[in-house]
């Protein structure tokens, strides 16, 4: 039926058109069709690179380990275990604590740098930004090793302090501790804080700052009533950019953390590696994801509340 | 001069940015409750002067006094002045109420009193019930009023306005001019108003300072500036003006005259003409001071010219006539109150007589 009716409509419409031009006309007419076309490559990668593996991860997390293989009956046993056995909770809490502190320190340290470039540098701003991100041109692993050299038992800090006569024995808390992990993470992710902070500060209309001064605010009051609230999008973006990846990080804690500095990422890595319990590893990954999502939501709500309170 | 005439006193103030001189040795006084305008083309230094009053720029030399207090050591947030910014600078993260109440924080008021004051201000600027609106829900005119309210609620001694009407369309601007003037009368605060729009300055101001190249050319009332400009620059900046070069002709001490290009010999009172015989002078005549007639008028001063172009402008017409002995055409403005002179009826090249009275002649400093 369709095959016979199609040629008829064509003759009624006038000369037949190539189907390609019909698609082109559709894209010309419909803005959303054009939008989807532009998103198509990303959408494809997202589907096959994220959604599909994610579904696989969920399925595996519902399996259980059985000897050297997996029992593929679907069960929530792993989730129950991850909730009941204290080791998982402890490591999760520690991960949130370490990356939370690292995030806070990074944002606090990077804010003044971004502020300086945004408000007090008038020429070659781009060069300043490039200089600030210069350390991040080396690989992540190299930077972690560099911190090992600095913080180590016979490292730069300890030998420096000892030769200066300030301490007798090397400080042991520097390496293989949560402190070492926090210091390293804070340094390793600084570039991810500086850039969004700089962009949000740079965007602030200077006449707003003058207006605040004109209306009686000293430098401190002006900062807390105008500059900080208006740069909040940058602070939130920087916090997320650092907090989310550092919670699951396993390289830094593995190399610098020692037993007290191990994080949930190390445990997940173990499940997929030496322990060979993929279902448990998948379960922990999903639990971690859910917790991060929940914490991010709380963080967003709290900042919004605080912002309303300050002003 | 009473103290209230020197409410703001600018004493030999200069401002340099590197090699560039933005303000060059300006001294003037602004009276209490005055609506004072700084008028000039962009880059003349008017905004720099305003920003020095606000405290955002420090004078390189000289001193500014407000209400007898020297201002050089007073930071902007402690000055008894407030500013309405050209961009209005409404805080985007606050609603209208919090924007208006922004500066009240230091006054430690009860929250009910504060809310009352904000409501009073919203009534004053004719935006009652707008307290909860966000900044991005406001039109240009509304933002301008809120910027005004935010400054006025603090009862400053001086309100500084940096081209506050520049971003508004013509109709709204004219309405806001009237409201601004009425508001200033109502609150009695000294206004210092920066503008490049001469018509706006004439409509609003008690006095105007005409600025150019970092200097003040003349400070006068609107009528004073228009009728008796001192220099060619002031005369041509405000309205249209015809300029004539001339030479002083004296015959004894009683009679004096100016031999002006194209206008012939104009007898002048000796009191008005102090220069010696043969001295060059520059005289000026506003377009509306000329009368046009098809025939030579009885008595008085007149020359014959030929019509070059005429522009019909509604209630009046602007004519350009060439007269012998002068290269540039003379601009004449005449009301269209009778049809004889209905501008669009006259053909090009029509002979017309121009007449004027010697009293309407303005003597300019040669610059």
XYZ file of C-alpha atoms in Angstrom:
678
model
C 0.000 0.000 0.000
C 2.648 2.472 1.053
C 4.765 1.702 -1.992
C 1.948 2.422 -4.381
C 0.744 5.570 -2.661
C 4.177 7.197 -2.440
C 4.730 7.759 -6.177
C 1.213 9.153 -6.459
C 1.845 11.805 -3.849
C 5.073 12.740 -5.534
C 3.377 13.439 -8.826
C 0.735 15.465 -7.042
C 3.428 17.459 -5.253
C 5.319 18.303 -8.421
C 8.761 17.017 -9.374
C 10.145 14.277 -7.097
C 12.716 15.387 -4.547
C 15.654 13.490 -3.218
C 15.068 12.248 0.315
C 18.349 13.938 1.421
C 16.989 17.396 0.723
C 13.881 16.551 2.703
C 16.021 15.790 5.764
C 17.957 18.997 5.208
C 14.709 20.948 5.109
C 13.641 19.319 8.352
C 16.847 20.532 10.002
C 16.330 24.006 8.625
C 12.848 24.199 10.005
C 13.190 22.539 13.388
C 15.557 24.014 15.930
C 15.399 20.999 18.243
C 16.287 18.664 15.367
C 19.396 20.768 14.745
C 20.205 20.668 18.452
C 19.983 16.877 18.582
C 22.144 16.613 15.485
C 24.852 18.663 17.182
C 24.623 16.557 20.318
C 24.601 13.290 18.376
C 28.333 12.426 18.688
C 28.382 13.123 22.419
C 25.068 11.362 22.888
C 26.414 8.269 21.142
C 29.532 8.181 23.300
C 27.465 8.821 26.413
C 25.153 5.942 25.574
C 27.821 3.390 24.791
C 30.514 4.683 27.124
C 28.498 5.497 30.217
C 24.925 4.256 30.193
C 25.698 0.744 28.929
C 28.641 0.150 31.320
C 26.556 1.600 34.120
C 23.770 -0.880 33.459
C 26.359 -3.676 33.363
C 27.749 -2.402 36.680
C 24.292 -2.484 38.256
C 23.706 -6.024 37.010
C 27.090 -7.250 38.283
C 26.444 -5.624 41.672
C 23.372 -7.855 41.992
C 25.452 -10.988 41.450
C 27.539 -12.696 44.131
C 30.930 -14.345 44.158
C 30.881 -18.088 43.988
C 34.277 -19.715 44.327
C 36.386 -18.337 41.473
C 33.331 -17.424 39.405
C 30.099 -15.497 39.906
C 26.661 -16.653 40.882
C 24.411 -14.757 38.476
C 21.191 -14.992 40.466
C 20.081 -11.431 41.226
C 20.213 -10.564 44.924
C 20.773 -7.549 47.164
C 23.153 -9.511 49.396
C 26.167 -7.316 48.546
C 24.269 -4.141 49.463
C 23.248 -5.659 52.774
C 26.873 -6.654 53.436
C 28.198 -3.202 52.535
C 25.731 -1.698 55.005
C 26.379 -4.176 57.837
C 30.151 -4.694 57.780
C 31.869 -1.735 59.526
C 34.946 -1.696 57.232
C 32.944 -0.308 54.306
C 31.245 2.398 56.347
C 34.525 3.427 57.930
C 36.304 3.709 54.595
C 33.403 5.616 53.057
C 33.318 8.103 55.929
C 37.088 8.535 55.776
C 36.941 9.142 52.016
C 34.293 11.812 52.458
C 36.258 13.384 55.282
C 39.615 13.420 53.468
C 38.306 14.706 50.162
C 36.018 17.155 51.973
C 38.952 18.661 53.835
C 41.074 18.609 50.674
C 38.293 20.364 48.742
C 37.821 23.013 51.419
C 41.572 23.672 51.621
C 41.937 23.836 47.840
C 39.048 26.283 47.397
C 40.238 28.430 50.318
C 43.800 28.577 48.962
C 42.811 29.114 45.351
C 40.194 31.797 46.009
C 42.779 34.493 46.882
C 44.843 33.566 43.818
C 41.850 33.778 41.507
C 40.771 36.995 43.251
C 44.178 38.542 42.747
C 44.273 37.775 39.028
C 40.661 38.858 38.501
C 40.870 42.180 40.328
C 44.494 43.251 40.590
C 46.142 42.031 37.407
C 45.366 44.314 34.517
C 47.751 43.130 31.846
C 48.604 39.619 30.631
C 45.847 37.970 32.654
C 46.045 34.923 30.407
C 49.738 34.537 31.156
C 49.028 34.536 34.894
C 46.399 31.862 34.466
C 48.735 29.741 32.364
C 51.515 30.171 34.940
C 49.159 29.044 37.706
C 48.225 25.904 35.810
C 51.817 25.210 34.743
C 52.478 22.604 37.482
C 49.514 20.661 36.153
C 51.166 20.069 32.830
C 53.116 17.201 34.417
C 51.370 13.918 35.024
C 49.288 13.313 38.107
C 51.467 10.372 39.096
C 54.641 12.467 38.910
C 53.141 15.084 41.184
C 52.148 12.439 43.702
C 55.699 11.070 43.679
C 57.059 14.590 44.056
C 55.046 14.951 47.255
C 56.440 11.649 48.437
C 59.920 13.130 48.084
C 58.906 16.288 49.893
C 56.957 14.686 52.752
C 59.043 11.505 53.163
C 60.827 10.297 56.296
C 64.100 11.595 54.893
C 62.343 13.993 52.581
C 62.788 17.690 51.940
C 60.749 18.949 54.893
C 62.106 16.575 57.503
C 65.765 16.864 56.525
C 65.376 20.629 56.192
C 63.860 21.001 59.646
C 66.449 18.651 61.141
C 69.441 20.406 59.642
C 67.964 23.689 60.879
C 67.912 22.110 64.334
C 64.173 22.665 64.805
C 63.337 18.986 65.321
C 65.358 16.037 66.621
C 63.627 13.157 64.875
C 61.770 13.184 61.544
C 58.071 14.036 61.765
C 56.265 10.777 61.191
C 52.787 12.156 60.549
C 53.879 13.735 57.275
C 53.966 10.642 55.089
C 51.672 7.602 55.031
C 48.848 9.432 56.765
C 45.592 11.186 55.904
C 47.516 14.490 56.178
C 49.757 13.455 53.302
C 46.743 12.527 51.203
C 44.992 15.817 51.946
C 48.086 17.898 51.115
C 48.678 16.047 47.878
C 45.054 16.121 46.750
C 44.777 19.828 47.541
C 47.797 20.545 45.380
C 46.937 18.132 42.592
C 43.491 19.589 41.991
C 44.275 23.296 42.434
C 43.930 24.081 38.733
C 40.370 22.799 38.806
C 39.552 25.324 41.508
C 41.405 28.335 40.126
C 39.756 28.339 36.723
C 36.058 28.322 37.737
C 36.775 30.721 40.618
C 38.605 33.088 38.292
C 35.805 33.016 35.724
C 33.112 33.761 38.303
C 35.125 36.597 39.869
C 36.106 38.092 36.529
C 32.431 38.260 35.539
C 31.461 40.493 38.476
C 30.560 44.003 37.331
C 33.035 46.402 38.947
C 30.373 49.062 39.388
C 28.576 46.701 41.816
C 31.647 46.786 44.047
C 31.810 50.552 43.813
C 28.106 50.764 44.592
C 28.612 48.666 47.738
C 31.469 50.947 48.827
C 29.392 54.000 48.018
C 26.558 52.672 50.172
C 28.863 52.445 53.174
C 30.509 49.026 53.066
C 34.146 48.701 54.058
C 36.298 46.156 52.181
C 35.324 43.242 54.453
C 31.572 43.895 54.431
C 31.683 44.407 50.679
C 33.439 41.081 50.188
C 30.910 39.117 52.208
C 27.844 40.957 50.916
C 28.665 41.309 47.224
C 31.836 39.605 45.989
C 31.377 36.253 47.723
C 27.663 35.792 46.931
C 28.260 36.727 43.303
C 31.225 34.344 43.012
C 29.272 31.507 44.648
C 28.642 29.737 41.320
C 32.425 29.476 40.917
C 32.876 28.211 44.471
C 30.194 25.562 43.971
C 31.609 24.496 40.599
C 35.142 24.285 42.015
C 33.958 22.279 45.023
C 32.121 19.754 42.859
C 34.971 19.497 40.382
C 37.340 18.539 43.189
C 35.113 16.726 45.656
C 33.538 14.245 43.258
C 36.712 12.831 41.673
C 38.833 12.950 44.837
C 36.366 10.875 46.880
C 36.955 7.923 44.604
C 40.672 8.559 44.096
C 42.939 5.577 44.828
C 46.377 6.538 43.472
C 47.213 9.155 46.085
C 46.024 7.151 49.119
C 47.751 4.048 47.767
C 51.082 5.812 47.407
C 50.963 8.259 50.319
C 48.132 7.192 52.593
C 49.555 4.239 54.477
C 47.092 2.100 56.438
C 45.366 5.106 58.052
C 45.049 6.966 54.792
C 43.377 4.270 52.701
C 40.167 5.330 51.031
C 37.151 3.617 49.515
C 38.779 3.770 46.072
C 41.561 1.487 47.268
C 39.017 -1.047 48.473
C 37.099 -0.961 45.190
C 40.373 -1.440 43.320
C 41.133 -4.440 45.529
C 37.737 -6.024 44.823
C 38.306 -5.840 41.092
C 41.938 -6.969 41.493
C 43.460 -9.151 44.171
C 40.238 -10.070 45.985
C 38.539 -10.891 42.693
C 35.084 -10.028 43.976
C 33.714 -7.982 41.099
C 30.122 -7.986 42.386
C 31.255 -6.413 45.676
C 33.410 -3.889 43.802
C 30.443 -2.957 41.626
C 28.213 -2.622 44.701
C 30.711 -0.342 46.451
C 31.044 1.814 43.316
C 27.300 2.312 43.150
C 27.012 2.995 46.879
C 29.781 5.596 46.534
C 27.990 7.218 43.580
C 24.705 7.410 45.482
C 26.401 8.950 48.517
C 28.199 11.546 46.403
C 24.943 12.456 44.693
C 23.204 12.809 48.053
C 26.026 14.891 49.544
C 26.164 17.119 46.469
C 22.451 17.770 46.805
C 22.807 18.650 50.491
C 25.778 20.899 49.691
C 23.768 22.745 47.030
C 20.812 23.253 49.364
C 23.025 24.449 52.221
C 24.911 26.971 50.071
C 21.616 28.296 48.787
C 20.327 28.708 52.345
C 23.534 30.344 53.558
C 23.562 32.675 50.582
C 20.060 33.797 51.445
C 21.100 34.332 55.065
C 24.241 36.418 54.391
C 22.541 38.925 52.162
C 28.969 84.377 49.592
C 27.201 82.490 52.356
C 28.484 79.132 53.669
C 25.546 77.301 52.056
C 26.728 78.613 48.679
C 29.998 76.769 49.270
C 28.426 73.471 50.327
C 30.752 71.668 47.957
C 33.965 73.503 47.383
C 36.437 72.321 44.763
C 39.781 74.038 45.255
C 42.425 73.908 42.461
C 41.793 70.232 41.812
C 43.835 68.418 39.168
C 43.817 64.751 38.237
C 46.439 63.000 36.194
C 46.422 59.387 35.003
C 50.053 58.819 34.068
C 50.852 61.341 31.356
C 47.184 62.086 30.692
C 45.597 65.042 32.459
C 41.923 64.341 33.059
C 41.214 67.400 35.221
C 43.261 70.568 35.074
C 43.106 72.989 37.987
C 39.366 73.244 38.563
C 37.961 75.509 41.273
C 34.265 75.999 41.829
C 31.569 76.014 44.468
C 28.227 74.257 44.550
C 25.487 75.532 46.836
C 23.365 73.562 49.285
C 20.198 72.181 47.720
C 21.368 73.111 44.251
C 20.749 70.988 41.149
C 24.166 71.336 39.585
C 25.137 69.785 36.259
C 28.513 68.961 34.786
C 28.033 69.203 31.042
C 30.516 68.220 28.366
C 31.351 65.826 25.578
C 32.698 62.411 26.508
C 36.281 62.541 27.719
C 35.982 66.097 29.041
C 36.635 64.962 32.626
C 33.101 65.350 34.020
C 32.854 61.743 35.197
C 36.348 61.893 36.705
C 35.319 64.966 38.678
C 32.175 63.182 39.884
C 34.201 60.136 40.894
C 36.528 62.388 42.870
C 33.513 63.758 44.742
C 32.445 60.177 45.472
C 35.972 59.266 46.554
C 36.674 56.621 43.909
C 39.507 58.748 42.525
C 41.858 60.884 44.587
C 42.832 64.320 43.249
C 46.477 64.558 42.169
C 46.450 68.121 43.469
C 44.002 70.362 45.288
C 41.285 69.653 47.826
C 37.567 69.023 47.836
C 35.455 70.226 50.773
C 31.948 68.964 51.435
C 30.066 70.868 54.125
C 33.398 72.446 55.179
C 35.067 69.064 55.730
C 38.177 68.298 53.659
C 37.574 65.026 51.824
C 41.057 63.832 50.865
C 41.414 61.512 53.883
C 37.816 60.297 53.859
C 37.359 56.936 52.071
C 34.321 56.573 49.798
C 32.357 54.463 52.275
C 32.563 57.200 54.904
C 31.665 60.152 52.682
C 28.304 61.884 53.109
C 27.601 61.378 49.422
C 25.865 58.669 47.436
C 25.935 57.921 43.783
C 23.556 56.749 41.082
C 25.702 54.825 38.644
C 25.390 55.025 34.880
C 24.737 51.272 34.753
C 22.573 51.597 37.923
C 24.621 48.796 39.555
C 21.566 47.064 41.009
C 22.755 44.003 42.964
C 21.592 41.023 40.916
C 21.530 38.609 43.866
C 19.151 40.760 45.924
C 15.507 41.672 45.495
C 14.301 45.260 45.238
C 13.704 45.613 48.979
C 17.197 44.404 49.918
C 18.749 46.571 47.222
C 17.085 49.688 48.620
C 17.890 48.745 52.241
C 21.503 47.830 51.385
C 23.107 50.918 52.895
C 20.960 50.895 56.058
C 22.933 48.020 57.584
C 25.242 50.365 59.483
C 22.400 52.320 61.038
C 21.336 49.428 63.330
C 17.631 50.051 62.865
C 14.803 47.850 64.074
C 13.670 45.658 61.217
C 10.169 47.167 61.312
C 11.576 50.700 60.976
C 13.773 49.552 58.112
C 10.827 47.956 56.301
C 8.869 51.172 56.813
C 11.634 53.275 55.286
C 11.867 50.968 52.274
C 8.106 51.195 51.739
C 8.285 54.996 51.956
C 11.021 54.969 49.320
C 9.041 52.634 47.056
C 6.140 55.079 47.299
C 8.426 58.029 46.569
C 9.753 56.423 43.383
C 6.227 55.275 42.463
C 6.979 51.540 42.586
C 4.876 50.406 45.557
C 4.548 46.638 45.876
C 7.774 45.961 43.962
C 9.752 44.937 47.061
C 9.992 41.246 46.250
C 10.946 41.603 42.590
C 14.353 40.396 41.497
C 16.711 42.753 39.703
C 16.403 40.898 36.409
C 12.630 41.368 36.395
C 12.942 45.149 36.138
C 12.902 47.510 33.170
C 15.554 50.184 32.632
C 13.384 52.947 34.060
C 12.557 50.882 37.137
C 16.210 50.056 37.745
C 17.038 53.721 37.506
C 14.412 54.578 40.141
C 15.649 51.838 42.455
C 19.216 53.069 42.149
C 17.878 56.493 43.092
C 15.904 55.139 46.067
C 18.886 53.105 47.281
C 20.954 56.285 47.463
C 18.239 58.639 48.761
C 17.196 56.376 51.656
C 20.557 57.183 53.285
C 19.723 60.924 53.209
C 23.132 61.868 51.774
C 24.307 65.471 51.871
C 25.048 65.204 48.166
C 23.631 62.884 45.524
C 25.896 62.222 42.557
C 24.288 61.121 39.300
C 26.412 59.757 36.466
C 24.351 60.100 33.272
C 21.462 58.265 34.927
C 19.065 58.888 32.054
C 21.437 58.011 29.245
C 20.228 54.437 28.782
C 16.518 55.293 28.630
C 14.517 55.937 25.472
C 13.523 59.489 24.652
C 9.987 59.469 26.019
C 10.905 57.795 29.293
C 13.895 60.090 29.621
C 11.745 63.212 29.382
C 9.331 61.818 31.963
C 12.202 60.888 34.298
C 13.689 64.384 33.904
C 10.509 65.928 35.249
C 10.292 63.383 38.055
C 13.941 63.819 38.971
C 13.520 67.581 39.197
C 10.361 67.252 41.298
C 12.069 64.690 43.535
C 15.059 66.943 44.069
C 12.783 69.820 45.121
C 10.918 67.454 47.438
C 13.942 66.023 49.275
C 16.070 69.169 49.106
C 19.339 67.271 48.662
C 22.178 68.766 46.616
C 22.351 66.981 43.252
C 25.479 66.876 41.117
C 24.442 65.583 37.739
C 26.767 64.507 34.934
C 25.430 64.617 31.380
C 26.522 65.133 27.802
C 23.005 66.139 26.766
C 22.783 69.947 26.741
C 18.999 69.970 26.526
C 18.783 67.743 29.606
C 21.199 69.987 31.486
C 19.207 73.116 30.561
C 15.892 71.539 31.628
C 17.057 70.161 34.970
C 19.724 72.389 36.408
C 19.902 75.415 38.638
C 23.444 75.916 37.401
C 25.637 74.197 34.848
C 29.401 73.866 34.537
C 30.404 73.429 30.909
C 33.555 71.323 30.715
C 36.024 70.617 27.955
C 39.482 69.054 27.951
C 39.582 68.755 31.736
C 38.755 72.418 32.308
C 35.624 74.281 33.298
C 34.802 76.759 30.547
C 31.919 78.528 32.256
C 29.629 78.087 35.257
C 26.271 79.758 34.938
C 22.505 79.356 35.090
C 20.887 77.732 32.036
C 19.646 81.120 30.809
C 23.022 82.712 31.500
C 24.850 80.060 29.494
C 22.438 80.312 26.613
C 22.135 84.084 26.428
C 25.625 85.186 27.431
C 28.162 82.484 26.677
C 31.665 83.752 27.238
C 33.539 81.713 24.654
C 32.897 80.257 21.250
C 33.261 76.737 22.663
C 30.467 77.271 25.203
C 28.295 79.080 22.669
C 28.554 76.307 20.104
C 28.134 73.517 22.654
C 24.788 74.827 23.854
C 22.272 75.316 21.059
C 23.058 76.735 17.621
C 25.036 79.949 17.280
C 26.128 82.235 14.434
C 29.622 83.642 14.787
C 30.979 86.793 13.139
C 34.493 88.216 13.153
C 34.588 91.953 13.581
C 36.743 94.985 14.261
C 36.165 97.762 16.802
C 35.608 101.212 15.312
C 35.772 104.162 17.718
C 35.044 107.772 17.049
C 35.820 109.700 20.205
C 34.658 108.384 23.595
C 30.893 108.489 23.074
C 30.279 106.497 19.948
C 31.585 103.021 19.235
C 30.740 100.420 16.653
C 31.710 97.006 15.403
C 32.461 96.434 11.783
C 31.306 92.790 11.460
C 31.658 90.491 8.454
C 28.444 90.411 6.507
C 26.504 92.491 9.026
C 28.030 95.871 8.299
C 28.568 98.477 11.013
C 26.745 97.856 14.291
C 26.612 100.748 16.743
C 27.297 99.661 20.314
C 27.043 101.290 23.738
C 30.558 102.134 24.951
C 29.891 100.335 28.210
C 29.562 97.087 26.326
C 32.663 97.716 24.251
C 35.838 98.331 26.184
C 38.364 97.384 23.537
C 40.443 100.023 21.692
C 39.935 101.161 18.129
C 40.927 98.530 15.565
C 40.885 95.597 18.020
C 39.554 92.313 16.609
C 36.403 90.971 18.262
C 34.236 87.941 17.963
C 30.480 88.423 18.142
C 27.666 85.922 18.131
C 23.934 85.896 17.503
C 21.425 83.142 18.235
C 19.274 82.048 15.246
C 16.043 83.151 16.935
C 17.362 86.703 17.518
C 17.057 87.415 13.797
C 13.786 88.418 12.177
C 13.018 87.566 8.586
C 10.928 89.640 6.239
C 10.486 89.745 2.473
C 10.901 93.554 2.420
C 13.423 95.805 4.094
C 12.092 96.570 7.603
C 11.588 100.194 8.662
C 14.676 101.455 10.452
C 16.958 99.270 12.562
C 19.736 97.008 11.440
C 19.183 94.744 8.468
C 21.008 92.994 5.635
C 19.675 91.215 2.620
C 20.417 87.525 2.140
C 19.399 84.653 -0.085
C 17.756 81.509 1.146
C 19.887 78.401 0.820
C 17.860 75.759 2.626
C 14.939 75.675 5.006
C 14.043 72.920 7.438
C 10.467 72.682 8.638
C 10.445 71.608 12.290
C 6.825 71.882 13.351
C 6.318 74.896 15.573
C 9.216 76.689 13.921
C 11.486 76.487 10.908
C 15.244 76.721 10.578
C 16.524 78.747 7.618
C 20.043 78.999 6.271
C 20.803 82.188 4.377
C 23.918 83.331 2.628
C 24.794 86.965 3.072
C 27.455 88.903 1.163
C 30.797 89.126 2.938
C 30.434 85.933 4.993
C 31.451 82.463 3.854
C 29.282 80.305 6.137
C 25.505 80.588 5.904
C 23.625 82.282 8.727
C 21.181 80.130 10.679
C 17.863 81.772 11.413
C 15.096 80.259 13.469
C 11.586 81.667 13.059
C 8.258 80.580 14.481
C 5.676 79.223 12.056
C 2.955 81.299 13.641
C 1.898 82.831 10.335
C 1.713 81.187 6.947
C 3.658 83.903 5.101
C 6.861 82.387 6.386
C 5.719 78.769 6.160
C 9.188 77.353 5.546
C 8.478 74.806 2.841
C 6.781 77.337 0.564
C 9.845 79.521 0.019
C 11.941 78.683 -3.030
C 15.699 78.367 -2.841
C 17.449 81.631 -3.729
C 14.567 83.746 -2.409
C 15.774 87.160 -1.257
C 14.972 87.839 2.398
C 15.867 90.611 4.820
C 17.498 89.749 8.107
C 17.099 92.200 10.950
C 18.281 92.162 14.559
C 18.741 94.472 17.498
C 22.209 95.351 18.826
C 21.204 94.236 22.375
C 20.972 90.623 21.284
C 24.599 90.568 20.194
C 26.926 88.510 22.401
C 30.561 89.557 22.726
C 32.826 86.535 23.029
C 36.329 86.231 24.420
C 38.619 85.422 21.541
C 39.916 81.911 22.101
